[in-house]
Coordinates of N, CA and C in Angstrom, one line a residue:
X1 N -53.1 -81.2 97.2 CA -53.9 -82.2 96.5 C -53.4 -82.3 95.1
X2 N -53.2 -83.6 94.7 CA -52.7 -83.8 93.4 C -53.8 -83.7 92.3
X3 N -53.5 -83.3 91.2 CA -54.4 -83.1 90.1 C -54.8 -84.4 89.5
X4 N -56.1 -84.5 89.1 CA -56.6 -85.8 88.5 C -55.8 -86.1 87.2
X5 N -55.3 -87.4 87.1 CA -54.5 -87.7 85.9 C -55.3 -87.6 84.6
X6 N -56.6 -87.8 84.7 CA -57.4 -87.7 83.5 C -57.4 -86.2 83.0
X7 N -57.5 -85.3 84.0 CA -57.5 -83.8 83.6 C -56.1 -83.4 83.1
X8 N -55.0 -84.0 83.7 CA -53.7 -83.7 83.1 C -53.6 -84.2 81.7
X9 N -54.1 -85.4 81.5 CA -54.0 -85.9 80.1 C -54.8 -85.1 79.1
X10 N -56.0 -84.6 79.6 CA -56.8 -83.8 78.7 C -56.1 -82.5 78.4
X11 N -55.5 -81.8 79.4 CA -54.8 -80.6 79.2 C -53.6 -80.8 78.2
X12 N -52.9 -81.9 78.4 CA -51.8 -82.2 77.6 C -52.2 -82.4 76.1
X13 N -53.3 -83.1 75.9 CA -53.9 -83.4 74.6 C -54.3 -82.1 73.9
X14 N -55.0 -81.2 74.7 CA -55.4 -79.9 74.1 C -54.2 -79.1 73.8
X15 N -53.2 -79.1 74.6 CA -52.0 -78.3 74.3 C -51.3 -78.8 73.1
X16 N -51.2 -80.1 72.9 CA -50.6 -80.7 71.8 C -51.4 -80.4 70.5
X17 N -52.7 -80.5 70.6 CA -53.5 -80.2 69.4 C -53.4 -78.7 69.0
X18 N -53.3 -77.8 70.0 CA -53.2 -76.4 69.7 C -51.9 -76.1 69.1
X19 N -50.8 -76.7 69.6 CA -49.5 -76.5 69.0 C -49.4 -77.0 67.5
X20 N -50.0 -78.2 67.3 CA -50.0 -78.8 66.0 C -50.8 -77.9 65.0
X21 N -52.0 -77.4 65.5 CA -52.8 -76.5 64.6 C -52.1 -75.2 64.3
X22 N -51.4 -74.7 65.4 CA -50.6 -73.4 65.2 C -49.5 -73.6 64.2
X23 N -48.9 -74.8 64.2 CA -47.8 -75.0 63.2 C -48.3 -75.1 61.8
X24 N -49.6 -75.5 61.6 CA -50.2 -75.6 60.3 C -50.6 -74.2 59.8
X25 N -51.3 -73.4 60.7 CA -51.9 -72.1 60.2 C -50.9 -71.0 60.3
X26 N -49.9 -71.0 61.1 CA -49.0 -69.9 61.3 C -48.3 -69.5 60.0
X27 N -47.7 -70.4 59.3 CA -47.0 -70.0 58.0 C -47.9 -69.3 57.1
X28 N -49.2 -69.8 56.9 CA -50.1 -69.1 56.0 C -50.5 -67.7 56.5
X29 N -50.8 -67.6 57.8 CA -51.2 -66.3 58.3 C -50.0 -65.3 58.2
X30 N -48.8 -65.7 58.5 CA -47.7 -64.8 58.5 C -47.4 -64.4 57.0
X31 N -47.6 -65.3 56.1 CA -47.4 -65.0 54.7 C -48.4 -64.0 54.2
X32 N -49.7 -64.2 54.5 CA -50.7 -63.3 54.1 C -50.5 -61.9 54.8
X33 N -50.1 -61.9 56.0 CA -49.8 -60.7 56.8 C -48.7 -59.9 56.1
X34 N -47.6 -60.6 55.7 CA -46.5 -59.9 55.1 C -46.9 -59.4 53.7
X35 N -47.5 -60.2 52.9 CA -47.9 -59.7 51.6 C -48.9 -58.5 51.7
X36 N -49.8 -58.6 52.6 CA -50.8 -57.5 52.8 C -50.1 -56.2 53.2
X37 N -49.1 -56.3 54.1 CA -48.4 -55.1 54.6 C -47.5 -54.5 53.5
X38 N -46.9 -55.4 52.6 CA -46.1 -54.9 51.5 C -47.0 -54.1 50.5
X39 N -48.2 -54.8 50.2 CA -49.1 -54.2 49.3 C -49.6 -52.8 49.8
X40 N -50.1 -52.8 51.0 CA -50.6 -51.5 51.6 C -49.5 -50.5 51.7
X41 N -48.2 -50.9 52.0 CA -47.1 -49.9 52.0 C -46.9 -49.3 50.7
X42 N -46.8 -50.1 49.6 CA -46.6 -49.6 48.3 C -47.8 -48.7 47.8
X43 N -49.0 -49.2 48.2 CA -50.2 -48.3 47.9 C -50.1 -47.0 48.5
X44 N -49.6 -47.0 49.8 CA -49.5 -45.7 50.5 C -48.5 -44.8 49.9
X45 N -47.5 -45.3 49.2 CA -46.5 -44.5 48.6 C -46.9 -44.0 47.2
X46 N -47.6 -44.9 46.5 CA -47.9 -44.6 45.1 C -49.2 -43.8 44.9
X47 N -50.3 -44.2 45.6 CA -51.6 -43.6 45.4 C -51.6 -42.1 45.6
X48 N -50.9 -41.5 46.6 CA -50.9 -40.0 46.8 C -50.3 -39.3 45.6
X49 N -49.5 -40.0 44.7 CA -48.9 -39.4 43.6 C -49.9 -39.4 42.4
X50 N -51.0 -40.2 42.5 CA -52.0 -40.3 41.4 C -53.1 -39.3 41.7
X51 N -53.5 -38.5 40.6 CA -54.7 -37.6 40.8 C -55.9 -38.4 41.4
X52 N -56.6 -37.7 42.4 CA -57.6 -38.3 43.1 C -58.8 -38.8 42.2
X53 N -59.0 -38.2 41.1 CA -60.0 -38.6 40.2 C -59.7 -40.0 39.6
X54 N -58.5 -40.5 39.6 CA -58.1 -41.8 39.1 C -58.0 -42.9 40.2
X55 N -58.3 -42.5 41.4 CA -58.2 -43.5 42.5 C -59.4 -44.5 42.3
X56 N -59.1 -45.8 42.8 CA -60.2 -46.8 42.6 C -61.5 -46.4 43.2
X57 N -61.4 -45.7 44.4 CA -62.7 -45.3 45.1 C -63.5 -44.3 44.2
X58 N -62.8 -43.5 43.5 CA -63.5 -42.5 42.6 C -64.0 -43.1 41.3
X59 N -63.3 -44.1 40.9 CA -63.7 -44.7 39.6 C -64.8 -45.8 39.7
X60 N -64.5 -46.8 40.6 CA -65.5 -47.9 40.8 C -66.3 -47.8 42.1
X61 N -65.9 -46.8 43.0 CA -66.7 -46.7 44.2 C -66.2 -47.6 45.3
X62 N -65.1 -48.3 45.1 CA -64.5 -49.2 46.1 C -63.1 -49.0 46.3
X63 N -62.6 -49.2 47.5 CA -61.2 -49.0 47.8 C -60.5 -50.4 47.5
X64 N -60.0 -50.5 46.3 CA -59.4 -51.8 45.8 C -57.9 -51.8 46.2
X65 N -57.4 -52.7 47.0 CA -56.0 -52.7 47.4 C -55.2 -53.3 46.2
X66 N -54.0 -52.9 46.1 CA -53.1 -53.4 45.1 C -52.9 -52.6 43.8
X67 N -53.8 -51.6 43.7 CA -53.7 -50.7 42.5 C -52.3 -50.0 42.5
X68 N -51.9 -49.6 43.6 CA -50.6 -48.9 43.7 C -49.4 -49.8 43.3
X69 N -49.6 -51.1 43.6 CA -48.6 -52.1 43.2 C -48.6 -52.3 41.7
X70 N -49.7 -52.3 41.1 CA -49.8 -52.5 39.6 C -49.2 -51.2 38.9
X71 N -49.5 -50.1 39.4 CA -49.0 -48.8 38.9 C -47.5 -48.8 39.0
X72 N -47.0 -49.2 40.2 CA -45.5 -49.3 40.4 C -44.8 -50.2 39.5
X73 N -45.4 -51.4 39.3 CA -44.8 -52.4 38.4 C -44.8 -51.9 36.9
X74 N -45.9 -51.3 36.5 CA -46.0 -50.8 35.1 C -45.0 -49.6 34.9
X75 N -44.9 -48.7 35.9 CA -44.0 -47.6 35.9 C -42.5 -48.1 35.8
X76 N -42.2 -49.1 36.6 CA -40.9 -49.7 36.6 C -40.5 -50.3 35.3
X77 N -41.5 -51.0 34.6 CA -41.2 -51.6 33.3 C -41.0 -50.5 32.3
X78 N -41.8 -49.5 32.3 CA -41.7 -48.4 31.4 C -40.3 -47.7 31.5
X79 N -39.9 -47.5 32.8 CA -38.6 -46.8 33.1 C -37.5 -47.7 32.6
X80 N -37.6 -49.0 32.8 CA -36.6 -49.9 32.4 C -36.4 -49.9 30.9
X81 N -37.6 -49.9 30.2 CA -37.5 -49.8 28.7 C -37.0 -48.5 28.2
X82 N -37.4 -47.4 28.9 CA -37.0 -46.1 28.5 C -35.5 -45.8 28.7
X83 N -34.9 -46.3 29.8 CA -33.5 -46.1 30.1 C -32.6 -46.9 29.2
X84 N -33.1 -47.9 28.4 CA -32.3 -48.6 27.5 C -32.0 -47.8 26.2
X85 N -32.8 -46.8 25.9 CA -32.6 -46.0 24.8 C -31.6 -44.8 25.0
X86 N -31.2 -44.2 24.0 CA -30.2 -43.1 24.0 C -30.7 -41.9 24.9
X87 N -31.9 -41.5 24.7 CA -32.5 -40.4 25.4 C -32.6 -40.7 26.9
X88 N -33.0 -41.9 27.2 CA -33.1 -42.3 28.6 C -31.8 -42.4 29.3
X89 N -30.8 -43.0 28.6 CA -29.5 -43.0 29.2 C -28.9 -41.6 29.4
X90 N -29.2 -40.7 28.5 CA -28.7 -39.4 28.6 C -29.3 -38.7 29.8
X91 N -30.6 -38.8 30.0 CA -31.2 -38.2 31.1 C -30.7 -38.8 32.4
X92 N -30.5 -40.1 32.5 CA -30.0 -40.7 33.7 C -28.6 -40.2 34.0
X93 N -27.8 -40.1 33.0 CA -26.4 -39.6 33.2 C -26.4 -38.2 33.7
X94 N -27.4 -37.4 33.1 CA -27.5 -36.0 33.5 C -27.9 -35.9 35.0
X95 N -28.9 -36.7 35.3 CA -29.3 -36.7 36.7 C -28.2 -37.1 37.7
X96 N -27.5 -38.1 37.3 CA -26.4 -38.6 38.2 C -25.3 -37.6 38.3
X97 N -25.0 -36.8 37.3 CA -24.1 -35.7 37.4 C -24.5 -34.6 38.4
X98 N -25.9 -34.4 38.4 CA -26.4 -33.4 39.4 C -26.2 -34.0 40.8
X99 N -26.5 -35.3 41.0 CA -26.3 -35.9 42.3 C -24.9 -35.9 42.7
X100 N -23.9 -36.1 41.8 CA -22.5 -36.1 42.2 C -22.1 -34.7 42.7
X101 N -22.8 -33.7 42.4 CA -22.4 -32.4 42.9 C -22.9 -32.1 44.4
X102 N -23.7 -33.1 44.9 CA -24.2 -32.9 46.3 C -23.4 -33.8 47.2
X103 N -22.6 -33.3 48.1 CA -21.7 -34.1 48.9 C -22.4 -35.2 49.7
X104 N -23.4 -35.0 50.5 CA -24.0 -36.0 51.3 C -24.9 -36.9 50.5
X105 N -25.7 -36.3 49.6 CA -26.6 -37.1 48.8 C -25.8 -38.0 47.9
X106 N -24.6 -37.6 47.4 CA -23.8 -38.4 46.5 C -23.4 -39.7 47.2
X107 N -23.0 -39.6 48.4 CA -22.5 -40.8 49.1 C -23.7 -41.8 49.3
X108 N -24.8 -41.3 49.7 CA -26.0 -42.2 49.9 C -26.4 -42.8 48.6
X109 N -26.5 -42.0 47.5 CA -26.9 -42.5 46.2 C -26.0 -43.6 45.7
X110 N -24.7 -43.3 45.8 CA -23.7 -44.3 45.2 C -23.8 -45.6 46.0
X111 N -23.9 -45.5 47.3 CA -24.0 -46.7 48.1 C -25.3 -47.5 47.8
X112 N -26.4 -46.8 47.7 CA -27.7 -47.5 47.3 C -27.6 -48.1 45.9
X113 N -27.0 -47.3 45.0 CA -26.9 -47.8 43.6 C -26.1 -49.1 43.5
X114 N -25.0 -49.1 44.2 CA -24.1 -50.2 44.2 C -24.8 -51.5 44.7
X115 N -25.5 -51.3 45.8 CA -26.2 -52.4 46.4 C -27.3 -52.9 45.4
X116 N -28.0 -52.0 44.8 CA -29.1 -52.3 43.9 C -28.5 -53.0 42.7
X117 N -27.4 -52.5 42.2 CA -26.8 -53.2 41.0 C -26.3 -54.6 41.3
X118 N -25.8 -54.8 42.5 CA -25.3 -56.1 42.9 C -26.5 -57.1 43.1
X119 N -27.5 -56.7 43.8 CA -28.6 -57.6 44.2 C -29.6 -57.8 43.0
X120 N -30.0 -56.7 42.3 CA -31.0 -56.8 41.3 C -30.4 -57.0 39.9
X121 N -29.4 -56.2 39.5 CA -28.9 -56.4 38.2 C -27.8 -57.5 38.1
X122 N -27.3 -57.9 39.3 CA -26.3 -59.0 39.4 C -25.1 -58.7 38.5
X123 N -24.6 -57.4 38.6 CA -23.4 -57.1 37.9 C -22.2 -57.5 38.6
X124 N -22.3 -58.0 39.9 CA -21.2 -58.5 40.6 C -21.6 -59.9 41.2
X125 N -20.7 -60.7 41.6 CA -21.0 -62.0 42.2 C -21.8 -61.9 43.4
X126 N -22.8 -62.8 43.6 CA -23.6 -62.8 44.9 C -23.0 -63.9 45.7
X127 N -23.7 -64.3 46.8 CA -23.1 -65.3 47.7 C -23.0 -66.6 46.9
X128 N -21.8 -67.2 47.1 CA -21.5 -68.4 46.4 C -22.0 -69.7 47.1
X129 N -21.5 -69.9 48.3 CA -21.9 -71.1 49.0 C -22.0 -70.8 50.5
X130 N -22.7 -71.7 51.2 CA -22.7 -71.6 52.7 C -21.5 -72.3 53.2
X131 N -21.1 -71.9 54.4 CA -19.8 -72.4 54.9 C -19.9 -72.3 56.5
X132 N -18.9 -73.0 57.1 CA -18.7 -72.9 58.5 C -17.3 -72.2 58.7
X133 N -17.2 -71.4 59.7 CA -16.0 -70.7 60.0 C -15.9 -70.6 61.5
X134 N -14.7 -70.6 62.1 CA -14.5 -70.5 63.5 C -14.6 -69.1 63.9
X135 N -15.6 -68.8 64.7 CA -15.8 -67.4 65.1 C -16.7 -67.5 66.4
X136 N -16.5 -66.7 67.4 CA -15.5 -65.6 67.5 C -14.1 -66.1 68.0
X137 N -13.9 -67.4 68.3 CA -12.6 -67.9 68.7 C -12.5 -69.3 68.2
X138 N -11.3 -69.9 68.1 CA -11.1 -71.2 67.6 C -11.9 -72.2 68.5
X139 N -12.5 -73.2 67.9 CA -13.3 -74.2 68.6 C -14.8 -73.9 68.6
X140 N -15.2 -72.6 68.2 CA -16.6 -72.3 68.1 C -16.9 -72.0 66.6
X141 N -17.9 -72.7 66.1 CA -18.2 -72.6 64.6 C -19.4 -71.8 64.4
X142 N -19.4 -71.0 63.3 CA -20.5 -70.1 63.0 C -20.9 -70.3 61.5
X143 N -22.2 -70.2 61.2 CA -22.6 -70.3 59.8 C -22.3 -68.9 59.1
X144 N -21.8 -69.0 57.9 CA -21.5 -67.9 57.1 C -21.7 -68.2 55.6
X145 N -21.5 -67.1 54.8 CA -21.7 -67.3 53.4 C -20.5 -66.7 52.6
X146 N -20.0 -67.5 51.7 CA -18.8 -67.1 50.9 C -19.3 -66.1 49.9
X147 N -18.7 -65.0 49.9 CA -19.0 -63.9 48.9 C -18.2 -64.0 47.7
X148 N -16.9 -64.0 47.8 CA -16.0 -64.0 46.6 C -14.6 -64.2 47.1
X149 N -13.7 -64.5 46.2 CA -12.3 -64.5 46.5 C -11.8 -63.0 46.8
X150 N -11.1 -62.9 47.9 CA -10.6 -61.5 48.3 C -9.7 -61.0 47.2
X151 N -10.0 -59.8 46.7 CA -9.3 -59.1 45.7 C -8.9 -57.7 46.1
X152 N -8.2 -57.0 45.2 CA -7.8 -55.6 45.4 C -6.7 -55.5 46.4
X153 N -6.7 -54.3 47.0 CA -5.7 -54.0 48.0 C -5.7 -55.0 49.2
X154 N -6.9 -55.4 49.7 CA -7.0 -56.3 50.8 C -6.4 -57.6 50.4
X155 N -6.7 -58.1 49.2 CA -6.2 -59.4 48.8 C -4.6 -59.3 48.7
X156 N -4.1 -58.2 48.2 CA -2.7 -58.0 48.1 C -2.0 -58.0 49.5
X157 N -2.6 -57.3 50.4 CA -2.1 -57.1 51.7 C -2.1 -58.5 52.5
X158 N -3.0 -59.3 52.2 CA -3.2 -60.6 52.9 C -2.6 -61.8 52.1
X159 N -1.9 -61.5 51.0 CA -1.5 -62.6 50.1 C -0.5 -63.5 50.9
X160 N 0.2 -63.0 51.9 CA 1.1 -63.9 52.6 C 0.4 -65.0 53.4
X161 N -0.9 -64.8 53.6 CA -1.7 -65.8 54.4 C -2.3 -66.9 53.5
X162 N -2.0 -66.8 52.2 CA -2.5 -67.8 51.3 C -3.7 -67.3 50.6
X163 N -4.5 -68.2 50.0 CA -5.7 -67.8 49.3 C -6.8 -67.4 50.3
X164 N -7.3 -66.2 50.1 CA -8.2 -65.6 51.1 C -9.6 -65.5 50.4
X165 N -10.7 -65.7 51.2 CA -12.0 -65.5 50.7 C -12.7 -64.5 51.6
X166 N -13.7 -63.8 51.0 CA -14.5 -62.8 51.7 C -15.8 -63.5 52.1
X167 N -16.1 -63.5 53.3 CA -17.4 -64.2 53.8 C -18.2 -63.2 54.6
X168 N -19.5 -63.4 54.5 CA -20.4 -62.6 55.3 C -21.0 -63.5 56.4
X169 N -20.8 -63.1 57.7 CA -21.3 -63.8 58.8 C -22.5 -63.2 59.4
X170 N -23.7 -63.7 59.1 CA -25.0 -63.1 59.5 C -25.3 -63.2 61.0
X171 N -26.1 -62.4 61.5 CA -26.6 -62.5 62.9 C -27.9 -63.2 62.9
X172 N -28.3 -63.7 64.1 CA -29.6 -64.4 64.3 C -30.5 -63.6 65.2
X173 N -31.8 -63.4 64.9 CA -32.5 -64.0 63.8 C -32.6 -63.1 62.6
X174 N -31.9 -62.0 62.6 CA -31.9 -61.0 61.5 C -30.7 -61.2 60.6
X175 N -30.8 -61.9 59.5 CA -29.6 -62.2 58.7 C -29.1 -61.0 57.8
X176 N -29.9 -59.9 57.8 CA -29.5 -58.8 57.0 C -28.3 -58.0 57.7
X177 N -28.1 -58.2 58.9 CA -26.9 -57.6 59.6 C -25.9 -58.7 59.9
X178 N -24.7 -58.3 60.1 CA -23.6 -59.2 60.3 C -22.2 -58.6 60.2
X179 N -21.3 -59.5 59.9 CA -19.9 -59.1 59.8 C -19.2 -59.5 58.5
X180 N -18.4 -58.7 57.9 CA -17.6 -59.0 56.8 C -16.2 -59.5 57.3
X181 N -15.9 -60.8 57.0 CA -14.6 -61.3 57.4 C -13.8 -61.8 56.2
X182 N -12.5 -61.7 56.3 CA -11.5 -62.1 55.3 C -10.8 -63.3 55.9
X183 N -11.0 -64.5 55.4 CA -10.5 -65.7 56.1 C -9.7 -66.5 55.1
X184 N -8.6 -67.2 55.5 CA -7.9 -68.1 54.6 C -8.9 -69.2 54.2
X185 N -8.8 -69.6 52.9 CA -9.7 -70.6 52.4 C -9.6 -71.9 53.1
X186 N -8.4 -72.3 53.6 CA -8.2 -73.6 54.2 C -8.8 -73.6 55.6
X187 N -9.2 -72.4 56.1 CA -9.9 -72.4 57.4 C -11.4 -72.4 57.3
X188 N -11.9 -72.5 56.1 CA -13.4 -72.5 55.8 C -13.8 -73.8 55.4
X189 N -14.9 -74.3 56.0 CA -15.5 -75.6 55.6 C -16.8 -75.3 54.8
X190 N -16.7 -75.6 53.5 CA -17.8 -75.4 52.6 C -18.9 -76.4 52.8
X191 N -20.2 -76.0 52.7 CA -21.3 -76.9 53.0 C -22.0 -77.2 51.7
X192 N -22.7 -78.4 51.6 CA -23.4 -78.8 50.4 C -24.8 -78.2 50.4
X193 N -25.4 -77.7 51.6 CA -26.7 -77.1 51.6 C -26.8 -75.9 50.8
X194 N -28.0 -75.5 50.3 CA -28.2 -74.3 49.5 C -28.1 -73.1 50.4
X195 N -28.0 -71.9 49.7 CA -28.0 -70.7 50.4 C -29.3 -70.5 51.1
X196 N -30.4 -70.9 50.5 CA -31.7 -70.8 51.1 C -31.9 -71.6 52.4
X197 N -31.4 -72.8 52.3 CA -31.4 -73.7 53.5 C -30.6 -73.1 54.7
X198 N -29.4 -72.6 54.3 CA -28.5 -72.0 55.3 C -29.2 -70.8 55.9
X199 N -29.9 -70.0 55.1 CA -30.5 -68.8 55.6 C -31.7 -69.2 56.6
X200 N -32.4 -70.3 56.3 CA -33.5 -70.7 57.2 C -32.9 -71.2 58.5
X201 N -31.7 -71.8 58.4 CA -31.1 -72.3 59.6 C -30.7 -71.1 60.5
X202 N -30.2 -70.0 59.9 CA -29.8 -68.9 60.7 C -31.0 -68.2 61.3
X203 N -32.0 -68.0 60.4 CA -33.2 -67.2 60.9 C -33.9 -68.0 62.0
X204 N -34.0 -69.3 61.9 CA -34.6 -70.1 63.0 C -33.8 -70.4 64.2
X205 N -32.6 -69.8 64.2 CA -31.7 -70.0 65.4 C -31.4 -71.5 65.6
X206 N -31.2 -72.2 64.5 CA -30.8 -73.6 64.6 C -31.9 -74.6 64.8
X207 N -33.2 -74.1 64.6 CA -34.3 -75.0 64.8 C -34.7 -75.7 63.5
X208 N -34.5 -75.1 62.3 CA -34.9 -75.7 61.1 C -33.6 -76.1 60.3
X209 N -33.4 -77.4 60.3 CA -32.2 -78.0 59.6 C -32.7 -78.6 58.2
X210 N -31.9 -78.4 57.2 CA -32.2 -79.0 55.9 C -32.2 -80.5 56.0
X211 N -33.0 -81.1 55.1 CA -33.0 -82.6 55.1 C -31.7 -83.1 54.4
X212 N -30.9 -83.9 55.1 CA -29.7 -84.4 54.6 C -29.9 -85.3 53.4
X213 N -31.1 -86.0 53.4 CA -31.3 -86.9 52.3 C -31.5 -86.2 51.0
X214 N -32.2 -85.0 51.1 CA -32.4 -84.2 49.9 C -31.0 -83.7 49.4
X215 N -30.1 -83.3 50.3 CA -28.8 -82.8 49.9 C -28.0 -83.9 49.2
X216 N -28.1 -85.1 49.7 CA -27.3 -86.2 49.1 C -27.9 -86.6 47.7
X217 N -29.3 -86.5 47.7 CA -29.9 -86.8 46.4 C -29.6 -85.8 45.3
X218 N -29.5 -84.5 45.8 CA -29.1 -83.4 44.8 C -27.7 -83.6 44.4
X219 N -26.8 -83.9 45.3 CA -25.4 -84.1 45.0 C -25.3 -85.3 44.0
X220 N -26.0 -86.4 44.2 CA -25.9 -87.5 43.3 C -26.4 -87.2 42.0
X221 N -27.5 -86.3 41.9 CA -28.0 -85.9 40.6 C -27.1 -85.0 39.9
X222 N -26.3 -84.2 40.6 CA -25.4 -83.3 39.9 C -24.1 -84.0 39.5
X223 N -23.8 -85.1 40.0 CA -22.6 -85.9 39.7 C -22.7 -86.4 38.3
X224 N -21.7 -86.3 37.5 CA -21.6 -86.7 36.1 C -21.1 -88.2 36.1
X225 N -21.7 -89.1 35.3 CA -21.1 -90.5 35.3 C -19.8 -90.5 34.6
X226 N -18.9 -91.3 35.1 CA -17.5 -91.4 34.6 C -17.5 -92.6 33.7
X227 N -17.0 -92.5 32.5 CA -17.0 -93.7 31.6 C -15.7 -94.5 31.9
X228 N -15.8 -95.8 31.7 CA -14.7 -96.6 31.9 C -13.8 -96.7 30.7
X229 N -12.6 -96.3 30.8 CA -11.7 -96.2 29.6 C -11.4 -97.6 29.0
X230 N -11.7 -98.6 29.8 CA -11.4 -100.0 29.3 C -12.5 -100.6 28.5
X231 N -13.7 -99.9 28.5 CA -14.9 -100.4 27.8 C -15.0 -99.8 26.4

């Protein structure tokens, strides 16, 4: 027995309304969930280090979330200000010398410090532009990010292949993992989209494409007018 067309239309309309509503509320719910989890995670790390008499529940009688985040931010600001002085730098160098004497801890600390300096302090170049590269074989294109021009021993060893660039090829949907590739610059197609738009494209597995009209408008805005030498 075939289903009543009016019922099928009602079910289709309800499904469409549900999907449309989910598309509206899902970003907000996921954002609140992520912020809440980060706040509670930091609170769980910081509050046990604070004497119980200074906990919000002991002071105001309420369990106020986010106090640990405030304490963490204030502590980080104080540490940043303190380490800029002579005494602070001396203590930091003294602590690093102690860490250097520990074989396993030394490797972990140096790796984490280098990553932190690169991402937070920006003492080294970050991703330059999004690009396309043929991977894992010719004819198949993958999204990647140009890191820098290949330098050092690797650049010297590959100098016979021309100008080389170091690129990071992320995995989907987790862009924090991926592959480091050294590719001739002429084999890389640079894109006009921003790093953020390219990351959205990778995370969404190709479902969220940047608006090409915005890219063209941005490029037109960045272009400098050329004066006519004859005028």
